[in-house]
Coordinates of C-alpha atoms in Angstrom, one line a residue:
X12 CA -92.1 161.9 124.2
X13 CA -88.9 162.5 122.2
X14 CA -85.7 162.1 124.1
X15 CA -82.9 164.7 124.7
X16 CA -79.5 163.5 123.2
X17 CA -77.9 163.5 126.5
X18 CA -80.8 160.8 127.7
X19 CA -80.3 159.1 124.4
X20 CA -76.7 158.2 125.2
X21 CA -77.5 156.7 128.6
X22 CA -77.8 152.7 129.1
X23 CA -81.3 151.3 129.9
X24 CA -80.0 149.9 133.3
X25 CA -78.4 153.9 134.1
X26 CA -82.5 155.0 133.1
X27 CA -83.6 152.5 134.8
X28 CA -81.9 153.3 138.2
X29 CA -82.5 157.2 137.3
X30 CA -86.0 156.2 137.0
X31 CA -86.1 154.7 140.0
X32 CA -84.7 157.1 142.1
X33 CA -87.0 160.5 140.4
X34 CA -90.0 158.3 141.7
X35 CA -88.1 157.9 145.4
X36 CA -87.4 161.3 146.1
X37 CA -90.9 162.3 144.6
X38 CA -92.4 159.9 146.9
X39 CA -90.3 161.5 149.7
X40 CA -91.3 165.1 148.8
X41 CA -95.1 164.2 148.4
X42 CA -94.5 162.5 151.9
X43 CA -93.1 165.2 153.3
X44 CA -95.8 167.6 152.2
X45 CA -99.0 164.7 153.5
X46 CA -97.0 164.8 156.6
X47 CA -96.7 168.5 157.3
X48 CA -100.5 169.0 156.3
X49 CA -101.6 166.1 158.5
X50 CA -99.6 167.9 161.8
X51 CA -101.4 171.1 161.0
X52 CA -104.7 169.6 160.5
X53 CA -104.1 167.6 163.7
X54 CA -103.0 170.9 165.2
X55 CA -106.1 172.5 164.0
X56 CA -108.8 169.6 164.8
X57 CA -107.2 169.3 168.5
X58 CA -107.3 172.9 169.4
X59 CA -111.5 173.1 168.1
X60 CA -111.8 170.3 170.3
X61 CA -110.3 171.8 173.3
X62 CA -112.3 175.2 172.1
X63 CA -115.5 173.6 171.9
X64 CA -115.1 171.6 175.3
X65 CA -114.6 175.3 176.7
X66 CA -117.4 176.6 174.8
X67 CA -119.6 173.8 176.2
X68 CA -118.4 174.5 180.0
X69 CA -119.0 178.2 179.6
X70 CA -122.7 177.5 177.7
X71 CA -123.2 175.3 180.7
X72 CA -122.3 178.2 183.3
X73 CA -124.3 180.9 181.3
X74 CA -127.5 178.6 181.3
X75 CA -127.2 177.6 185.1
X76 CA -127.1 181.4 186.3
X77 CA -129.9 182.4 183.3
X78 CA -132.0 179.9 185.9
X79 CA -131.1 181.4 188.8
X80 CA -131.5 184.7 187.8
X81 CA -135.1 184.2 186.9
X82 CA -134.5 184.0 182.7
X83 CA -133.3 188.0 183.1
X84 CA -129.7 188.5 181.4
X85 CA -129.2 191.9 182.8
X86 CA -129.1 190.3 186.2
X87 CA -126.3 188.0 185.0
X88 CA -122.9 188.7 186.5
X89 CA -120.9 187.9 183.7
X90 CA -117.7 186.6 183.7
X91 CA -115.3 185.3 181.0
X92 CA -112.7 182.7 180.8
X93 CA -109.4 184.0 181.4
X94 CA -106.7 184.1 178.0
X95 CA -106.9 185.1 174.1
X96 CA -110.7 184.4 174.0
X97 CA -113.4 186.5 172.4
X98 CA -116.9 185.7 174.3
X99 CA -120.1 186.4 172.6
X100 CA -123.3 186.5 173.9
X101 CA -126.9 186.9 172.4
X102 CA -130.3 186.3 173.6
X103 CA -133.1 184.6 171.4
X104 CA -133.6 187.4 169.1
X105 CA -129.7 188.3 168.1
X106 CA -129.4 191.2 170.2
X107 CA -126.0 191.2 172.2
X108 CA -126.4 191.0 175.7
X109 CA -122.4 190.4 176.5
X110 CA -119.2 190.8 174.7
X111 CA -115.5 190.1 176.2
X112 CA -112.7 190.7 173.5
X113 CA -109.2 189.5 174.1
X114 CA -106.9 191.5 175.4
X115 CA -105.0 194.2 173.1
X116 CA -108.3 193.9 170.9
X117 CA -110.9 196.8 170.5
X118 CA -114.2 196.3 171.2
X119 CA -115.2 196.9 167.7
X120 CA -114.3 193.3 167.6
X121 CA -117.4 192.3 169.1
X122 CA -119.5 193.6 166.6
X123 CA -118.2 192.1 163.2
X124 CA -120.4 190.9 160.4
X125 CA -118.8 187.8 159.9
X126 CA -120.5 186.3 163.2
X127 CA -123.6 187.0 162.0
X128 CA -124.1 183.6 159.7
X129 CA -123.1 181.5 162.6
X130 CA -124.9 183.2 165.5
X131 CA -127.6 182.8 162.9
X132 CA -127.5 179.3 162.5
X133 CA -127.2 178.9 166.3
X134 CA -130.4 180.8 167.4
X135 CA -131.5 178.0 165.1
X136 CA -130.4 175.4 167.0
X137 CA -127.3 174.4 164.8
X138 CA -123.5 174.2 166.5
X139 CA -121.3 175.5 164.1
X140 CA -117.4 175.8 164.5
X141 CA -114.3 175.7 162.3
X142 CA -112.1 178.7 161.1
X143 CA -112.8 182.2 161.5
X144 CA -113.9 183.3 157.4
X145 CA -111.0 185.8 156.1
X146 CA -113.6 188.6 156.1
X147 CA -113.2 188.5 159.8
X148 CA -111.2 190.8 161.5
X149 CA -109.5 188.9 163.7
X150 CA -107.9 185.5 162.6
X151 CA -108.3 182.1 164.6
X152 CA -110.7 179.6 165.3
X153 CA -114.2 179.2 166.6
X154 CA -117.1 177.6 168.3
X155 CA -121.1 179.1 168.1
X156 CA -123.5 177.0 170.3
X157 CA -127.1 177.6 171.0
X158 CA -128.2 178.2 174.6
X159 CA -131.4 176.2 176.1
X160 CA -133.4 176.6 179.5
X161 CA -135.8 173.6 179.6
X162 CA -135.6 173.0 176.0
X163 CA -136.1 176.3 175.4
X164 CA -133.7 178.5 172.9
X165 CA -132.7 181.1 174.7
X166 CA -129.9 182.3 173.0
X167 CA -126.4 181.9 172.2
X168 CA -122.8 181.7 172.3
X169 CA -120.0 182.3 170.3
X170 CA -116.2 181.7 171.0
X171 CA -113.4 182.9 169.4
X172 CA -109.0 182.1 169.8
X173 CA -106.4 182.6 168.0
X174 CA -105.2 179.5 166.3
X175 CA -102.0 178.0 167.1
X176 CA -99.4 176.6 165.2
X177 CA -97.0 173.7 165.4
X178 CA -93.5 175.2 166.8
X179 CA -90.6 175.4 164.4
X180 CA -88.5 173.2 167.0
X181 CA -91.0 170.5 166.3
X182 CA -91.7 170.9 162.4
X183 CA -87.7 171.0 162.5
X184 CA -87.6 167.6 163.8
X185 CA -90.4 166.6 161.7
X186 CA -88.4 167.5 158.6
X187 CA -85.0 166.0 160.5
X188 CA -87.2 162.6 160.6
X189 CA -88.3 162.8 156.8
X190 CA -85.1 163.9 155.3
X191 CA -83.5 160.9 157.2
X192 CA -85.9 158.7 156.0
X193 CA -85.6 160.3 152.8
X194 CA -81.9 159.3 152.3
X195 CA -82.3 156.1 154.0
X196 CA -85.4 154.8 151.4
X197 CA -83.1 156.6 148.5
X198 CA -80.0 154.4 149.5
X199 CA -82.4 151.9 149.2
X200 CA -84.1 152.1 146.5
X201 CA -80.6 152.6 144.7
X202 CA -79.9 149.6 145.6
X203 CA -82.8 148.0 144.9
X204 CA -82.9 149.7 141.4
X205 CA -79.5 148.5 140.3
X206 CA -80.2 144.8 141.2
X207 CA -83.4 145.0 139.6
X208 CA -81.8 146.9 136.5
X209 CA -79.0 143.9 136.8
X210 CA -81.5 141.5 136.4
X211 CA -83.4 142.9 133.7
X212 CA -80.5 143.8 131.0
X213 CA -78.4 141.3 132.0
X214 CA -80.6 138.7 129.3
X215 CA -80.7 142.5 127.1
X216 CA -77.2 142.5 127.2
X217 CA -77.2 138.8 126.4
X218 CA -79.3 138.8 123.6
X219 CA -77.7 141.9 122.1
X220 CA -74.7 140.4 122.0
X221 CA -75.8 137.4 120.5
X222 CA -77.8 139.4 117.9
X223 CA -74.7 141.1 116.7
X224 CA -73.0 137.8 116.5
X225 CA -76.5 136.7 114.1
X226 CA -76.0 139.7 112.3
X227 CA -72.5 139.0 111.6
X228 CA -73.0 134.9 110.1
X229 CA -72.6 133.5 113.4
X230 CA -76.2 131.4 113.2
X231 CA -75.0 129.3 116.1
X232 CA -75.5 131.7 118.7
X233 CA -78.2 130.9 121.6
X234 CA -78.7 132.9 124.9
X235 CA -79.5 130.9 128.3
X236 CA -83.4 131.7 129.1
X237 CA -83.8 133.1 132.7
X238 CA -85.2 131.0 135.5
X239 CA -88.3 133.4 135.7
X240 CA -90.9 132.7 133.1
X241 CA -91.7 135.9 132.5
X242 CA -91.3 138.2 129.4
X243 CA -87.4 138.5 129.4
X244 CA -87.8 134.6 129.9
X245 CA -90.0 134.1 126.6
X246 CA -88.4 136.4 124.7
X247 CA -84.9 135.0 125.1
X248 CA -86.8 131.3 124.3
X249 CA -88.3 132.9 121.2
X250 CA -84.8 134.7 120.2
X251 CA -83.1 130.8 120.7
X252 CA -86.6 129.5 118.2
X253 CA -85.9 132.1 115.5
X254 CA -82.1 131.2 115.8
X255 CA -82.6 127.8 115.0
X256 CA -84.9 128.6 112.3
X257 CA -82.2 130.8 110.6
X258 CA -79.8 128.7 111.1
X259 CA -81.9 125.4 109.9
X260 CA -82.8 127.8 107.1
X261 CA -79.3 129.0 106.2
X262 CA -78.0 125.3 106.6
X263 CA -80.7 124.4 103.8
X264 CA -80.0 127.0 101.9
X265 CA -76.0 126.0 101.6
X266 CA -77.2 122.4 101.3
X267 CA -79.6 123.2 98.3
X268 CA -76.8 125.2 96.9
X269 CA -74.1 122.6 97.1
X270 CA -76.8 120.3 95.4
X271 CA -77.5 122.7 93.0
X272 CA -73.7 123.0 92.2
X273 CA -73.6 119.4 92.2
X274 CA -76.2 118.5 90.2
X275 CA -75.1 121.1 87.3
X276 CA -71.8 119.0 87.6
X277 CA -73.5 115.5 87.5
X278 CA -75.3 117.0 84.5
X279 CA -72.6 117.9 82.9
X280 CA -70.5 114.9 83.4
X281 CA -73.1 112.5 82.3
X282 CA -74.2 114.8 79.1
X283 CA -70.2 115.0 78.5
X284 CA -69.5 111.6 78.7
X285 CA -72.2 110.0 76.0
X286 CA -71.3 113.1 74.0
X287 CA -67.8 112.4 73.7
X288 CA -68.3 109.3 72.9
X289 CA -70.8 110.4 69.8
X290 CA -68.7 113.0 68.7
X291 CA -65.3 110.6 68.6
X292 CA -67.3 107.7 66.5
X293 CA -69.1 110.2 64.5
X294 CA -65.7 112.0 63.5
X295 CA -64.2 108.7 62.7
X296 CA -67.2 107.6 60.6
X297 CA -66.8 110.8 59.1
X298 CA -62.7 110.9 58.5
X299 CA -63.1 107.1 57.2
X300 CA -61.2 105.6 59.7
X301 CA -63.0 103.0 60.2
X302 CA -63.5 101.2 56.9
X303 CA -64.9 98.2 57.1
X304 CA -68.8 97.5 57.1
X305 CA -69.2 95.7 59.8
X306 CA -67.2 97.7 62.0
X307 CA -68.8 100.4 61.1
X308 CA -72.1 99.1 61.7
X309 CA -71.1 98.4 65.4
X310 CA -69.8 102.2 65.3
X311 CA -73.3 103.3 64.7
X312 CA -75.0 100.7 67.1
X313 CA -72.8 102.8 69.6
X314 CA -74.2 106.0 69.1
X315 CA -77.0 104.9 68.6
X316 CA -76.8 103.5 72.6
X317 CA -75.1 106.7 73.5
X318 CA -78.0 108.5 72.0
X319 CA -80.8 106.3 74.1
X320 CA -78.6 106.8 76.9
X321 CA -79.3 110.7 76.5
X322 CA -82.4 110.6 75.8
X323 CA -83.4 108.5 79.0
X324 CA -81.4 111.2 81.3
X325 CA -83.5 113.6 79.8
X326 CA -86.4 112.1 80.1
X327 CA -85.8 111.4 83.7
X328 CA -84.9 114.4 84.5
X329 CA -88.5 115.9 82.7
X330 CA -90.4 112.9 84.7
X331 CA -88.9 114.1 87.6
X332 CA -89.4 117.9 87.3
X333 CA -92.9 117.5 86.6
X334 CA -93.3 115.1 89.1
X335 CA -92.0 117.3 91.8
X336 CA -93.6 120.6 90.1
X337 CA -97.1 119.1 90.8
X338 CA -97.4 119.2 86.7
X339 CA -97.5 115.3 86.5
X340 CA -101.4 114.3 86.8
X341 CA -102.1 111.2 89.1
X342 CA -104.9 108.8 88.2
X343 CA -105.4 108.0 91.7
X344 CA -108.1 105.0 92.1
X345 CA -108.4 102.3 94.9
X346 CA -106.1 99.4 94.0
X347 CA -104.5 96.0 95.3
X348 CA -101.4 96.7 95.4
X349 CA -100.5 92.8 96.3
X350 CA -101.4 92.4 92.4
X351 CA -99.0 95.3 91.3
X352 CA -96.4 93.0 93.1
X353 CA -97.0 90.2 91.6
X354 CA -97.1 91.7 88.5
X355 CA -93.8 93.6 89.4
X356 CA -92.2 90.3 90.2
X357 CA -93.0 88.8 87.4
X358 CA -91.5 91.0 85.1
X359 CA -88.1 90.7 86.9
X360 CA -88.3 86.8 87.9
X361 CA -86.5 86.0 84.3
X362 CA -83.2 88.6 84.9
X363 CA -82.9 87.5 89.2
X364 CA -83.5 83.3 88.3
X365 CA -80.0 84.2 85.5
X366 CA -78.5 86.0 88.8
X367 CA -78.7 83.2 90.9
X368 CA -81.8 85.9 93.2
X369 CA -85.1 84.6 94.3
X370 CA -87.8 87.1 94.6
X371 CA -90.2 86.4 97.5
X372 CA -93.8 88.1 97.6
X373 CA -95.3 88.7 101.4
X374 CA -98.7 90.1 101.9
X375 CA -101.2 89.0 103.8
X376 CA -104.9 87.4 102.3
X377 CA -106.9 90.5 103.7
X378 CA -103.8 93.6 102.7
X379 CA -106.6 96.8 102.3
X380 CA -106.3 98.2 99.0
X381 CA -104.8 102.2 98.7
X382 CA -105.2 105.3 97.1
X383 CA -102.9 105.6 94.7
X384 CA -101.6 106.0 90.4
X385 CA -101.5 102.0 89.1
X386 CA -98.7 103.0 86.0
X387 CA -96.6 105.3 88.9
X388 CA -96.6 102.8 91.6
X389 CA -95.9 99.9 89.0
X390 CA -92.4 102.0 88.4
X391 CA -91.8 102.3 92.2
X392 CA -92.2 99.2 92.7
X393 CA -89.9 97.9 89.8
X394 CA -87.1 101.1 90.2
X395 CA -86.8 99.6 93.4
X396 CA -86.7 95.8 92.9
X397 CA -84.1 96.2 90.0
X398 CA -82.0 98.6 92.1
X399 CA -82.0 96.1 94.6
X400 CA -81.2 92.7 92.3
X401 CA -78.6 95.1 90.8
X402 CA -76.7 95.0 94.1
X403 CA -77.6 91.9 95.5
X404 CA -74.9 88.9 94.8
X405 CA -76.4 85.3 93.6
X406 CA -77.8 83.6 96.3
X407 CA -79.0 86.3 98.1
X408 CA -83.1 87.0 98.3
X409 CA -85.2 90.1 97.4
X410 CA -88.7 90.3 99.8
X411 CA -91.5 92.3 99.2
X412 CA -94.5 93.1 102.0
X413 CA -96.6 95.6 103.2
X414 CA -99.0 96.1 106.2
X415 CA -101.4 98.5 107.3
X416 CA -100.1 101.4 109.7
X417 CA -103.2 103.7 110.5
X418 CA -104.4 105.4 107.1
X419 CA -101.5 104.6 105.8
X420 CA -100.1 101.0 104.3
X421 CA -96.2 100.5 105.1
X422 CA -94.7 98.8 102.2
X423 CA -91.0 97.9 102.0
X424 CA -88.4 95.9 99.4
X425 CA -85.7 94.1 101.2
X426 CA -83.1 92.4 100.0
X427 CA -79.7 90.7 101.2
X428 CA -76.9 92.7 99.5
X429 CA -74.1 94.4 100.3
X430 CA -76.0 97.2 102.4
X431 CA -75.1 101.0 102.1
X432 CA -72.6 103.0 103.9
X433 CA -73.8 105.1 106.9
X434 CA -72.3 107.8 105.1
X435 CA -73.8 107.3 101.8
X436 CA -77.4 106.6 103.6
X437 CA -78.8 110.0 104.4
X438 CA -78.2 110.8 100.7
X439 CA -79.6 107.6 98.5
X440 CA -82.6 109.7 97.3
X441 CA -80.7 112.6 96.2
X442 CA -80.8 113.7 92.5
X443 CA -77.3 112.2 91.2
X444 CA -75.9 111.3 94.4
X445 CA -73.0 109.0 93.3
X446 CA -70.4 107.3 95.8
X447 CA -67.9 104.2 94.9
X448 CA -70.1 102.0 97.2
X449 CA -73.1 99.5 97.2
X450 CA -75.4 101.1 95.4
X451 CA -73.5 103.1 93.0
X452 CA -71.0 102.9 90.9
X453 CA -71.3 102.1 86.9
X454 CA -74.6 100.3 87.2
X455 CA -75.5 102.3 84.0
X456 CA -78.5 104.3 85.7
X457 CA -79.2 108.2 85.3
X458 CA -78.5 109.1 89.1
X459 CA -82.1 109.9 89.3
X460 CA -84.1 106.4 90.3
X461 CA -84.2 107.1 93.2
X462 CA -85.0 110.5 93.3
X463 CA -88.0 110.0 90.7
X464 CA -89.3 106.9 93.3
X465 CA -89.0 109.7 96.2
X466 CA -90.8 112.3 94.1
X467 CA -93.9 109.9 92.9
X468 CA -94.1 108.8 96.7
X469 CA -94.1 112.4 98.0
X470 CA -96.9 113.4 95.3
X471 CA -99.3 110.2 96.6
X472 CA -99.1 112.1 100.1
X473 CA -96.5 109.0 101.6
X474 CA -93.3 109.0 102.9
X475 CA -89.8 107.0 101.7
X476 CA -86.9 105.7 104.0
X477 CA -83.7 103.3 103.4
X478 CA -82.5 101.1 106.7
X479 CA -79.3 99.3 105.7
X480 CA -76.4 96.9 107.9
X481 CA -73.3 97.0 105.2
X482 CA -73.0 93.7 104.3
X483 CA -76.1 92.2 105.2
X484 CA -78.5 94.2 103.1
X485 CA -81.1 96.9 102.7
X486 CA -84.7 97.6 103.2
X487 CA -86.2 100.5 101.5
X488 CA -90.1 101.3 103.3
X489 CA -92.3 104.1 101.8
X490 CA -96.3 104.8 102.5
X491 CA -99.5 104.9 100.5
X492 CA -102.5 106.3 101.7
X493 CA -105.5 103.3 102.1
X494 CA -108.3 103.8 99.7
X495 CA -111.2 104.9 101.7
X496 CA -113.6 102.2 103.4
X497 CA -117.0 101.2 100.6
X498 CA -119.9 101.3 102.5

């Protein structure tokens, strides 16, 4: 149903309270209308009773001197109730043997039609009573009984009076009552209705107000659930969930676009830098100011570095894109991955024995094999062994283990360095993260080790973390999924 403008304008808690109150007062009015019908039908079933009770004395009477007087009615001295009665006598076969009007009524009275169906059903043994039909022509109530001698129908009787009505005194105090009750229940129910209405937009008014402040940028915003559980409850716990969705959402999306923006700078500053360098050699190759051969053969082995050095961002960056585009293919096969260690370690043993760094291996005999790309792990493992003998001192150690965690095996690289700022932690595996700590720096990496190790882990289905105490070292854990059980 559309709404009128006026009702538009209104607050829910005003139509709530409005609503209230329409279905008070129509409560009151259909009360009031059950109450005055249920006085008249009293009114109505109380004076049959008392008309039938004197229908059943007078049948009583008429029978007892029908016995006396040998079954003859003519010898009956009839006599009628005194008051606004109408007394109606027939014998067996419907022929009127006494009629007694009341008073200020003509005779013709005695002889209406609309007797006939209940005298009729009498004579047949069947008490009738109720209202006089409208085609009557007098108005009231009645009572037709049949008449028996011995069992014997004999005839019967038929009562009339005018029906009575409650006083206007009394249906004035009835109404007195019901408009008082009336205005009591309606102060109540006001009442009632604007504590309920309180209670109901009071989280409405909440959330709207919070909403706005959504609407506006403000992703902070939560509303305190109710106590009741009920749908104002859930819906201000859902309003608080999608809140700190958006927000979560919003936060990421500021957080990806500050990384974006940083890594478009990190780009730039390590494609600058190598460029620079080309173009300044290059342009004094070119000008001839640098002369001598063997200077200028160092000239070129420098751009020739500078060049390699471009060529492996780029090609990081690629590995990485595909990587994390699901374009890189895995050759996943069961493997022992205590062999890819060993084989890991003994490709860096020569550079950590000159640093004064011992590389320790600890699996167990029985280490289950996993699920996983032999060439991809093999650069996890030694990305992250060379990261960590880059920033360990001489002397320090460099462990690797792993152990079985459900369907997953644990491994992790630890080593006894100089440990990473809390800061800087959270952030390690970010594309071209730098900071002048631990593990950055001019270490002569792309920026993106790390984020290429995170990448290959993510694609085997695992998971990468970093644990470090400045100072007393790091351990980097990440998961592989075990190869499944040969039956």
């Amino acid at each position: 149903m559309k709404q009128t403008p006026a009702l538009s304008l209104l607050s829910l808690r005003t139509k709530l309270v409005l609503s209230y109150l329409a279905v008070a007062l129509g409560a009151v009015v259909v009360l009031a209308v059950a109450v005055v019908l249920a006085i008249n039908n009293y009114f109505l079933t109380v004076q049959i009773e008392q008309l039938r009770r004197l229908a059943a004395t007078q049948a009583q009477a008429i029978t007892n001197i029908y016995v006396v007087e040998q079954s003859n009615w003519h010898n009956i001295p009839w006599r009628s109730e005194p008051g606004p009665y109408l007394f109606l006598v027939v014998d067996a076969t419907n022929n009127q043997m006494f009629c007694d009007p009341p008073p200020n009524t003509d005779r013709s009275a005695c002889n209406d039609t609309a007797f006939s169906q209940a005298l009729g059903q009498a004579l047949q043994g069947q008490e009738t009573y109720g209202r006089l039909p409208a085609s009557a022509n007098i108005a009231g109530i009645y009572d037709c009984s049949p008449l028996y001698n011995n069992g014997r129908l004999i005839g019967a009787l038929f009562v009339a009076a005018p029906e009575q009505t409650p006083s206007d005194a009394f249906l004035g105090n009835v109404n007195q009552a019901i408009l008082i009750t009336g205005m009591m229940l309606t102060v109540i129910v006001i009442a009632f209705s604007l504590l309920l209405a309180r209670r109901l937009t009071r989280p409405l008014e909440s959330l709207t107000v919070a909403a706005d402040k959504l609407k506006g940028g403000d992703y902070s915003q939560r509303v305190i659930p109710p106590r009741a559980q009920d749908e104002l409850g859930r819906l201000a716990q859902t309003f608080n969930a999608m809140a700190d969705t958006i927000e979560a959402d919003v936060n990421e999306l500021r957080h990806q676009e500050q990384m974006r923006r940083d890594l478009i700078a990190n780009i730039a500053h390590d494609l600058a830098t190598p460029l620079t360098a080309i173009q300044g050699f290059s342009e004094a190759l070119a000008d001839n100011v640098i002369q001598a051969p063997g200077e200028r053969l160092e000239t070129a082995q420098l751009i020739a570095r500078e060049v390699q050095r471009l060529r492996r961002l780029v090609a990081d960056m690629q590995q990485m894109s595909s990587i994390e585009s699901g374009r890189a293919h895995l050759d996943l096969a069961p493997l022992d991955l205590s062999v890819l260690v060993d084989e890991t370690l003994t490709v860096m043993e020569p550079e950590c024995t000159q640093a004064g760094i011992t590389l320790r291996a600890e699996f167990a005999a029985n280490t289950p094999l996993v699920m996983a790309d032999s060439d991809r792990v093999t650069q996890v493992l030694l990305n992250l062994v060379d990261n960590a003998r880059r920033h360990t001192p001489p002397g320090g150690t460099i462990s690797i283990g792993a152990r079985p965690e459900g369907k997953m095996l644990t491994v992790w690289i630890r080593d006894t360095g100089q440990g990473i700022d809390p800061i800087d932690l959270p952030h390690i595996f970010e594309r071209f993260y730098r900071a002048d700590r631990a593990r950055t720096g001019s270490t002569g990496g792309s920026g993106l080790g790390l984020s290429i190790v995170k990448a290959i882990i993510t694609a085997h289905g695992g998971t990468i973390g970093a644990t470090s105490t400045p100072g007393q070292g790091t351990c980097i854990k990440f998961t592989l999924p075990l190869a499944p059980a040969v039956t």
